C-alpha positions as a Markdown table, in Angstrom:
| # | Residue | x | y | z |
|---|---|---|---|---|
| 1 | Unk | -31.1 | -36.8 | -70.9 |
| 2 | Unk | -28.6 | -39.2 | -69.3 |
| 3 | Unk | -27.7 | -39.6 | -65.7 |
| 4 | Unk | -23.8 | -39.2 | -64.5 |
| 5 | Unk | -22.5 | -42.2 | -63.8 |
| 6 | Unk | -23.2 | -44.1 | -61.0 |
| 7 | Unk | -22.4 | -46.9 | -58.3 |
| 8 | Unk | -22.1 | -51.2 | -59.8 |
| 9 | Unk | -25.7 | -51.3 | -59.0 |
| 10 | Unk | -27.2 | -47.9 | -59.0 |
| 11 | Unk | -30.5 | -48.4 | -60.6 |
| 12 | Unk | -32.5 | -50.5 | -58.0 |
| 13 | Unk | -31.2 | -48.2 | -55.2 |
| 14 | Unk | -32.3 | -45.0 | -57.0 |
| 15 | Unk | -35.7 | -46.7 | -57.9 |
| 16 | Unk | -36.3 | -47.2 | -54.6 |
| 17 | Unk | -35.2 | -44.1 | -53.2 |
| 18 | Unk | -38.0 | -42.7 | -55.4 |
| 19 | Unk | -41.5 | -41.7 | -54.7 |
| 20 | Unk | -44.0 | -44.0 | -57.3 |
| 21 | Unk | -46.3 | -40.9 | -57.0 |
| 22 | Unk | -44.2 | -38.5 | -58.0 |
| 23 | Unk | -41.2 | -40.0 | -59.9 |
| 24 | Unk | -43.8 | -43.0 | -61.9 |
| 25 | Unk | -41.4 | -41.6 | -64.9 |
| 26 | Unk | -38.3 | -41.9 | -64.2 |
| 27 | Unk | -39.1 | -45.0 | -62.3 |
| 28 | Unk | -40.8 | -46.6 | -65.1 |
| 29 | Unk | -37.8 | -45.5 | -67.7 |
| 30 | Unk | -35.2 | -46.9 | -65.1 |
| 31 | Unk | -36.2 | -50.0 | -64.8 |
| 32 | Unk | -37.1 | -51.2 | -68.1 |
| 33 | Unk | -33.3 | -49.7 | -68.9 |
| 34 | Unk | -32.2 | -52.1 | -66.4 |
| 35 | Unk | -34.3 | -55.4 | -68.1 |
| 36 | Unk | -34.2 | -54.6 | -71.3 |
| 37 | Unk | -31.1 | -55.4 | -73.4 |
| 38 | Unk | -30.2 | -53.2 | -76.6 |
| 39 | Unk | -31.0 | -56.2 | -78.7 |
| 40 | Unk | -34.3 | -55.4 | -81.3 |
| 41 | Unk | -34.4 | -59.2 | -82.0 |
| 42 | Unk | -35.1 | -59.5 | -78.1 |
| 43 | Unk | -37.5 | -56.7 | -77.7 |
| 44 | Unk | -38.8 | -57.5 | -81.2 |
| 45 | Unk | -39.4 | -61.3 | -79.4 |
| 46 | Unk | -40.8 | -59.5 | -76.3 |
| 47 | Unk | -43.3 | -57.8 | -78.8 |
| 48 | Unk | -44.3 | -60.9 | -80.4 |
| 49 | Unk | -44.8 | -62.2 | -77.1 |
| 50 | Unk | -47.0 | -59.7 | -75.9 |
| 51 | Unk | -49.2 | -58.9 | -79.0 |
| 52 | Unk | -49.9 | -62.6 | -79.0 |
| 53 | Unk | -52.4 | -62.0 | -76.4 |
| 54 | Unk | -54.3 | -59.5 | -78.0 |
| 55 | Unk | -55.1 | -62.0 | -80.7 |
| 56 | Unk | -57.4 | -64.1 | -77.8 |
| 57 | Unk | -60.4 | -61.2 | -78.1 |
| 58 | Unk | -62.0 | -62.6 | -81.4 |
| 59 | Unk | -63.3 | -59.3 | -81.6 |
| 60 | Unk | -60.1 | -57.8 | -81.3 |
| 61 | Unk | -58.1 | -60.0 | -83.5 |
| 62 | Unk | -60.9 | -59.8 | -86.5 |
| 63 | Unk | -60.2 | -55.4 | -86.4 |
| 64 | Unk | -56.4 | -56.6 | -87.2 |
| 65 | Unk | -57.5 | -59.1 | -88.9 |
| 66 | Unk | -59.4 | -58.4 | -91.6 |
| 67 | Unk | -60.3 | -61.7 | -92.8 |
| 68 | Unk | -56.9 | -62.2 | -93.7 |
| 69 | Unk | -56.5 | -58.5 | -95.5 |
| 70 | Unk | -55.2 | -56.8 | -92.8 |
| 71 | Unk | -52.2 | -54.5 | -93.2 |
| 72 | Unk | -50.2 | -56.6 | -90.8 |
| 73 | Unk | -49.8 | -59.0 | -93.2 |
| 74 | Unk | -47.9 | -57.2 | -95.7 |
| 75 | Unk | -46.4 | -54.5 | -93.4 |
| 76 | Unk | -46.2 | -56.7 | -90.3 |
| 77 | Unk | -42.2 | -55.8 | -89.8 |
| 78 | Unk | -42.8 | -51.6 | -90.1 |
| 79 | Unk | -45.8 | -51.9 | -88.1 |
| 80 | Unk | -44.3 | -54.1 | -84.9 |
| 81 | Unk | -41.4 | -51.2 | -85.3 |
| 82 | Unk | -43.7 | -48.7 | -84.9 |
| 83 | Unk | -45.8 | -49.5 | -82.5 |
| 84 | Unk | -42.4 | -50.4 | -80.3 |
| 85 | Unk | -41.6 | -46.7 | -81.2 |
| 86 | Unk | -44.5 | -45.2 | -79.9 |
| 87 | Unk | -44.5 | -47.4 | -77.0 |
| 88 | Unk | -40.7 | -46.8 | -75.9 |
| 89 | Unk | -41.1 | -43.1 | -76.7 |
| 90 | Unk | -43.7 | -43.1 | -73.9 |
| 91 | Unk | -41.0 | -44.2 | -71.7 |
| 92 | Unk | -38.3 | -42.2 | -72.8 |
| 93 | Unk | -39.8 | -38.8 | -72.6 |
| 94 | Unk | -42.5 | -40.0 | -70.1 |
| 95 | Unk | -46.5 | -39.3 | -71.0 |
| 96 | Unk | -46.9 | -36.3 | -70.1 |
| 97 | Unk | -43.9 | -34.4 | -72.5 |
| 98 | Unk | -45.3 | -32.7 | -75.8 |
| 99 | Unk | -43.4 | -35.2 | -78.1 |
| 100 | Unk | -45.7 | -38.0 | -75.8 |
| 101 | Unk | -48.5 | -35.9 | -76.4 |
| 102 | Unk | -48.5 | -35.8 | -80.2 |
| 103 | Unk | -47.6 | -39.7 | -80.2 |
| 104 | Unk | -50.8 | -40.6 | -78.2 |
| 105 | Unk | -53.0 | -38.1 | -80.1 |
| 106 | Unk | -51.8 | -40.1 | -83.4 |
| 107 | Unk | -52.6 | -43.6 | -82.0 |
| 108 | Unk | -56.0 | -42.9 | -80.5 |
| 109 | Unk | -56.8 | -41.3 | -84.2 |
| 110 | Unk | -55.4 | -44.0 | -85.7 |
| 111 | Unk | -57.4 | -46.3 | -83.3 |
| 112 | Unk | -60.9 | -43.9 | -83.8 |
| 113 | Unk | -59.8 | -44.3 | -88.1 |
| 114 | Unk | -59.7 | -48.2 | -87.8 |
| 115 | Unk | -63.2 | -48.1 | -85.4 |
| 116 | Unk | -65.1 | -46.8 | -88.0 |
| 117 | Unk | -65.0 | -49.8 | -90.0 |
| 118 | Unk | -63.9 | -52.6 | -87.3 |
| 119 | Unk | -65.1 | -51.0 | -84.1 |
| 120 | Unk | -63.3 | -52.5 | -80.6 |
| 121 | Unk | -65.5 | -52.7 | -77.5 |
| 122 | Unk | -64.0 | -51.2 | -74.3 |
| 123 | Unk | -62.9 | -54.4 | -72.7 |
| 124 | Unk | -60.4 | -54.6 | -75.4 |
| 125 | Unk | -58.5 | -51.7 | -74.2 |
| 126 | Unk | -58.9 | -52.6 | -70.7 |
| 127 | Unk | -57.1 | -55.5 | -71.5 |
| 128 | Unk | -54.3 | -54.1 | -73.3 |
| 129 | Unk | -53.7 | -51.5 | -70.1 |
| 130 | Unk | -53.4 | -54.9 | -67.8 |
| 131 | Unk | -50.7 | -56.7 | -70.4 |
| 132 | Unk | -49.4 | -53.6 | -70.6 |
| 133 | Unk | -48.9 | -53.2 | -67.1 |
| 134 | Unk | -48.2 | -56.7 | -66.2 |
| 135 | Unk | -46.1 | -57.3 | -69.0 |
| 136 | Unk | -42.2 | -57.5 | -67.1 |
| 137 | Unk | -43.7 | -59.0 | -63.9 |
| 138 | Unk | -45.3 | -61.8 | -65.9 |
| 139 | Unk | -42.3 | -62.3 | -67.8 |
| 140 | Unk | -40.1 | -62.3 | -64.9 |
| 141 | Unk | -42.4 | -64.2 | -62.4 |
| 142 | Unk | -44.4 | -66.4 | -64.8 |
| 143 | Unk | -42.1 | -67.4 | -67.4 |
| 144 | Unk | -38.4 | -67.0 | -66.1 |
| 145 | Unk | -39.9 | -67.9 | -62.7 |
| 146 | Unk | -37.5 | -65.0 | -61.6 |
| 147 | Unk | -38.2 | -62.4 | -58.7 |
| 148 | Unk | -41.2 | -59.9 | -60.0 |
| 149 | Unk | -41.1 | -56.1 | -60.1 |
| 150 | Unk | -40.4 | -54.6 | -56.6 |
| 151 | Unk | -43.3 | -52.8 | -55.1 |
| 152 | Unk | -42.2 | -48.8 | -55.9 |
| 153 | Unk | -41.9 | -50.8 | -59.5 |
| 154 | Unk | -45.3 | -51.8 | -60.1 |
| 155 | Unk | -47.2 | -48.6 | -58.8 |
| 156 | Unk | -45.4 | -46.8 | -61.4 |
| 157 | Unk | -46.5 | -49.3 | -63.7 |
| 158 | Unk | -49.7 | -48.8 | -62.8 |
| 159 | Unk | -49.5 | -44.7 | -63.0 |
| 160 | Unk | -47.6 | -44.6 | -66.5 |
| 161 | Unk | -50.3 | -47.1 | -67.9 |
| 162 | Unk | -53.2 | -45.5 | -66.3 |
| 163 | Unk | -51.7 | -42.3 | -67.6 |
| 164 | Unk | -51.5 | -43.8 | -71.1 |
| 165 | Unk | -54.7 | -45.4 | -71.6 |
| 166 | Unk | -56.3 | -42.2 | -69.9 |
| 167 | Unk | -54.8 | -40.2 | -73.5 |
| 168 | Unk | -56.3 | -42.9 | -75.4 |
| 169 | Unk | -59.6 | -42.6 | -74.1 |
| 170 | Unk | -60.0 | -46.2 | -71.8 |
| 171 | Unk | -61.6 | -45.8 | -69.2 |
| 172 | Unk | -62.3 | -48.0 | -65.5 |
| 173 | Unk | -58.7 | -49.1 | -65.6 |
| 174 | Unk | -58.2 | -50.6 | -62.4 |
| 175 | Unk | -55.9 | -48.4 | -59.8 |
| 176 | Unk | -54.1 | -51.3 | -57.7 |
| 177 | Unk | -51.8 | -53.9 | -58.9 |
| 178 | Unk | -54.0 | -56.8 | -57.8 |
| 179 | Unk | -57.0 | -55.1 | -59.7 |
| 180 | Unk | -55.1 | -55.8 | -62.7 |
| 181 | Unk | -54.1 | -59.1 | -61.8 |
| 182 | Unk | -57.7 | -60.0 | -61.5 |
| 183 | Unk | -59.0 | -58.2 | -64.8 |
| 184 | Unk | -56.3 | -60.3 | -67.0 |
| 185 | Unk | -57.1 | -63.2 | -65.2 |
| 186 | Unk | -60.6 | -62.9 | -65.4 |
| 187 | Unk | -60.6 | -61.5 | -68.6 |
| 188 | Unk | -57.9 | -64.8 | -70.3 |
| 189 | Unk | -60.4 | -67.1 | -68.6 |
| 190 | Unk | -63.5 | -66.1 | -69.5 |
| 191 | Unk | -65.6 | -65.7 | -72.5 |
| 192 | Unk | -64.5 | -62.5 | -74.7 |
| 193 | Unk | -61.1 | -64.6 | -75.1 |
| 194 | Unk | -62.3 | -67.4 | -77.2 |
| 195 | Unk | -60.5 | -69.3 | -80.0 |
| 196 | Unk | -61.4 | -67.2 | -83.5 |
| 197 | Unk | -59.7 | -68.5 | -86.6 |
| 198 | Unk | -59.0 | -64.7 | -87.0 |
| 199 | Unk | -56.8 | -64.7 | -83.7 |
| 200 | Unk | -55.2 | -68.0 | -84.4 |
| 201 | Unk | -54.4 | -66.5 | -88.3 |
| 202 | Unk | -53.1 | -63.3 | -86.6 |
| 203 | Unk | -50.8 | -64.8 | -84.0 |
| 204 | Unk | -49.6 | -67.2 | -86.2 |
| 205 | Unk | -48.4 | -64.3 | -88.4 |
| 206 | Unk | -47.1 | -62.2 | -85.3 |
| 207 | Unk | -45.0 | -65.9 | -84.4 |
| 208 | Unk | -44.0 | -66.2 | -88.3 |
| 209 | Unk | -42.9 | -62.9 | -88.8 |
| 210 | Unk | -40.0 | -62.5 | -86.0 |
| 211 | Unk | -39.0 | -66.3 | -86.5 |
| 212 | Unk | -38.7 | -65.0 | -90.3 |
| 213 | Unk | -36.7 | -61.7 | -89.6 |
| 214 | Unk | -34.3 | -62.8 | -87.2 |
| 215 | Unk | -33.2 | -66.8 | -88.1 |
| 216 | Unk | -32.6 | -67.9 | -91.9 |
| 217 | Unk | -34.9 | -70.5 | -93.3 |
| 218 | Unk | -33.7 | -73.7 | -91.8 |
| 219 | Unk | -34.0 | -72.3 | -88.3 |
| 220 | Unk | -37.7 | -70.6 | -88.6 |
| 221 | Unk | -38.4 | -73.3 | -86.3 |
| 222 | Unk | -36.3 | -72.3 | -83.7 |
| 223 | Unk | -37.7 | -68.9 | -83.9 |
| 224 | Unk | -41.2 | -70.1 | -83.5 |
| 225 | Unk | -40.4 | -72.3 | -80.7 |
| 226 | Unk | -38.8 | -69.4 | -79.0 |
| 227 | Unk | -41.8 | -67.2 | -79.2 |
| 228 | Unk | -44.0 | -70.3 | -78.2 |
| 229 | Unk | -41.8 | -70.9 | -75.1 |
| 230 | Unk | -42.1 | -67.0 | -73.5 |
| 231 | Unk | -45.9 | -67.5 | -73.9 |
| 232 | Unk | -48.2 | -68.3 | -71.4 |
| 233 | Unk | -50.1 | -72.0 | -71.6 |
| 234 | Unk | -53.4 | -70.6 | -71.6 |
| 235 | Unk | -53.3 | -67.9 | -74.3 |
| 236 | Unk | -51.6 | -70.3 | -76.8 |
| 237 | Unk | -53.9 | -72.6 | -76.0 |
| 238 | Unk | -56.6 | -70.8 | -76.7 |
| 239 | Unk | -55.7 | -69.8 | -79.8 |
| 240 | Unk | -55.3 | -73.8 | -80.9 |
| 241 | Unk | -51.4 | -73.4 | -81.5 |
| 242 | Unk | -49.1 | -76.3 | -80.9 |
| 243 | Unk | -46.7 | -75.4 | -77.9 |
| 244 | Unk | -43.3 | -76.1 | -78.5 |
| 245 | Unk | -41.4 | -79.3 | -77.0 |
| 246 | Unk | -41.8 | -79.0 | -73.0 |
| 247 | Unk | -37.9 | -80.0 | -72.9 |
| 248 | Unk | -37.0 | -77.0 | -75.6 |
| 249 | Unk | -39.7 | -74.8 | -73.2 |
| 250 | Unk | -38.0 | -75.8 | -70.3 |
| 251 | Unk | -34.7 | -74.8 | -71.5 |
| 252 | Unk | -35.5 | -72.1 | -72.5 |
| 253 | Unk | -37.0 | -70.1 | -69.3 |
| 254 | Unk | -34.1 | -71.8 | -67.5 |
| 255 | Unk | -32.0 | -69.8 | -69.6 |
| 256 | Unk | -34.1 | -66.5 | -69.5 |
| 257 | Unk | -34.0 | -67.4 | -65.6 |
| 258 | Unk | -30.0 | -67.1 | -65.1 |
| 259 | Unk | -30.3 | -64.0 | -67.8 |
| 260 | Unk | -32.4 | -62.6 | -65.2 |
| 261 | Unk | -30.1 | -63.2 | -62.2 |
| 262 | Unk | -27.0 | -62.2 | -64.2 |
| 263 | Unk | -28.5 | -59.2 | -65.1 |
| 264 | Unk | -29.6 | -58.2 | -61.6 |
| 265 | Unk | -26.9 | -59.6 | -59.7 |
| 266 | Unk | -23.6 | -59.5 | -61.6 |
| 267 | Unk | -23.2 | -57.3 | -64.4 |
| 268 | Unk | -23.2 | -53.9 | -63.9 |
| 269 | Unk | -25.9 | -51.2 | -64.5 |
| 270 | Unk | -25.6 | -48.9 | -67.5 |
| 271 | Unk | -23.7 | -46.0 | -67.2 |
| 272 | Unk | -26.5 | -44.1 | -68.6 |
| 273 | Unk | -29.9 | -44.0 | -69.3 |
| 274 | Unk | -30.9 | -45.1 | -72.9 |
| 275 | Unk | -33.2 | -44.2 | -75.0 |
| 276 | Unk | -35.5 | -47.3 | -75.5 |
| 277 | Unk | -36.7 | -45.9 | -79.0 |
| 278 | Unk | -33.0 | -46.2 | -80.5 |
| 279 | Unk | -33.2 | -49.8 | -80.0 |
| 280 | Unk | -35.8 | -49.5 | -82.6 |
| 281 | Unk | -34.1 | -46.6 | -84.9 |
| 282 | Unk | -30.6 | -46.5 | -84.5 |
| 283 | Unk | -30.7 | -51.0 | -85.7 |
| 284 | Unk | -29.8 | -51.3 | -89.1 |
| 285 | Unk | -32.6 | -54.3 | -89.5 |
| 286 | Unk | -35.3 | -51.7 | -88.7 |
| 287 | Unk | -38.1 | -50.7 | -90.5 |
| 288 | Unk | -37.8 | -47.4 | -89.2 |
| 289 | Unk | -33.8 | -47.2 | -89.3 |
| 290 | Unk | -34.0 | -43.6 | -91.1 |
| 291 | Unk | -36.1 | -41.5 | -88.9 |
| 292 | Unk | -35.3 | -39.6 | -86.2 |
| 293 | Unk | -36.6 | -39.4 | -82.9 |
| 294 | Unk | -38.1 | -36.0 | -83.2 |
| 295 | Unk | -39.8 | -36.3 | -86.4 |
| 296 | Unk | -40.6 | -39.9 | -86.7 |
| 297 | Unk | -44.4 | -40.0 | -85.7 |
| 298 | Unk | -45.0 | -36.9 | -87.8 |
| 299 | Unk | -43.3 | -38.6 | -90.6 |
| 300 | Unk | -45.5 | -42.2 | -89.7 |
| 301 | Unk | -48.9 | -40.3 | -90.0 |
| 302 | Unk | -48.4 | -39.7 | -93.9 |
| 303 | Unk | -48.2 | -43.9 | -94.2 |
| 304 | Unk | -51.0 | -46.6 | -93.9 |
| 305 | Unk | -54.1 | -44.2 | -92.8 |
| 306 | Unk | -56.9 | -45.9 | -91.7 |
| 307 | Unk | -59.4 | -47.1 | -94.8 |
């Protein structure tokens, strides 16, 4: 469904006009419509960035892993499209919808499948929820060094998150924005996120793998440095990965910084509301270009079960 259009600016004054506690939803769905271009390379960028961090848990990253068997590394491009699926269909139809439903009972089987053989401790999910949740604010705040999420923004972060890792089965997920501060923060500097030669193998793919879809070969450089320069010090690292050049980082989030204000401040607000998932399905470089969006997780089930 798609709004009627609106005022030059309409998004920020309807998100808050809302109520986080009853409108997390739409609120959540509105603004990552307003920061998120229709661009797969960028969200596929944004992926890489985030997923990154999930190879710090040595625990975590050896599941994926596999001691270098993993299915990521020879269906890394289908699977970073369909986990963006899943994740944008969340948003677009909001958690609690049937198509939602069915989405979130097919990853927490697929999670439960892998578990039998690589089993994930809690913490591993709690972390997810706070990158999860965290994820725009960091990027904006930490990285750009932009204005984060306004206040009616990050509670329904928080509810849509909670609401999500809730159907997956994670449990103590923190209820306030600074409780999630402090569980990444305490979690990234403390001693389940570790170097692993299994997380530095695994992000090193996740960093190869968008530089590789997105630039020809002379410029997979580039493409790595990009990724390198929307990642935070800490978790690159930890995971023993050369950062990029400080002058290319430094151009780089100076860019993303006047993206940032242009976006907010000058260009106009979409007419309409998008659906995030056809950034994924509509792109004619996707994995996933040929489903649709009401079938596509049925259709994903019959592909790469769990050993």
């Amino acid at each position: 469904m798609t709004t009627e259009k609106r005022g030059y600016k309409w998004i920020r004054a309807e998100i808050e006009r809302l109520d986080p506690e009853v409108d997390s939803e739409r609120i959540v769905r509105l603004t990552s419509c307003r920061y998120l271009p229709k661009s797969l390379l960028l969200v596929h960028l944004f992926y890489t960035v985030g997923f990154i961090r999930f190879a710090g848990p040595p625990v975590s990253a050896e599941s994926v892993d596999r001691n270098g068997t993993g299915l990521l590394y020879d269906h890394g491009i289908r699977r970073a499209d369909e986990t963006m699926f899943h994740l944008f269909s969340w948003i677009d139809d909001g958690v609690s919808s049937p198509a939602s439903i069915a989405s979130l009972d097919y990853v927490r089987n697929w999670h439960s499948g892998v578990a039998r053989n690589w089993p994930m401790p809690m913490h591993t999910f709690q972390h997810s929820a706070a990158v999860f949740t965290l994820g725009f604010d960091r990027l904006l705040h930490h990285v750009a060094g932009a204005p984060g999420l306004s206040d009616n923004e990050r509670r329904a972060q928080i509810i849509h998150w909670r609401s999500v890792s809730q159907c997956l089965g994670v449990i103590d997920v923190p209820h306030t924005w600074h409780g999630m501060e402090q569980l990444l923060e305490s979690y990234e500097h403390g001693a389940e996120f570790a170097y692993s030669p299994a997380g530095q193998r695994l992000a090193n793919a996740l960093i190869d793998q968008f530089a590789t879809r997105w630039f020809p070969r002379p410029l997979h450089w580039f493409g790595r440095w990009l990724a390198l320069a929307f990642s935070e010090k800490h978790v690159v690292d930890t995971l023993q990965i050369p950062q990029a050049p400080t002058v290319f980082t430094y151009a780089v989030r100076r860019l993303a910084r006047a993206a940032v204000f242009t976006r907010r401040h000058l260009l106009p607000d979409p007419r309409e509301v998008f659906r995030l998932s056809n950034i994924i399905t509509e792109h004619k470089e996707s994995a996933l270009g040929e489903l649709q969006h009401g079938r596509a997780f049925a259709k994903l089930e019959h592909h790469d079960r769990p050993e």
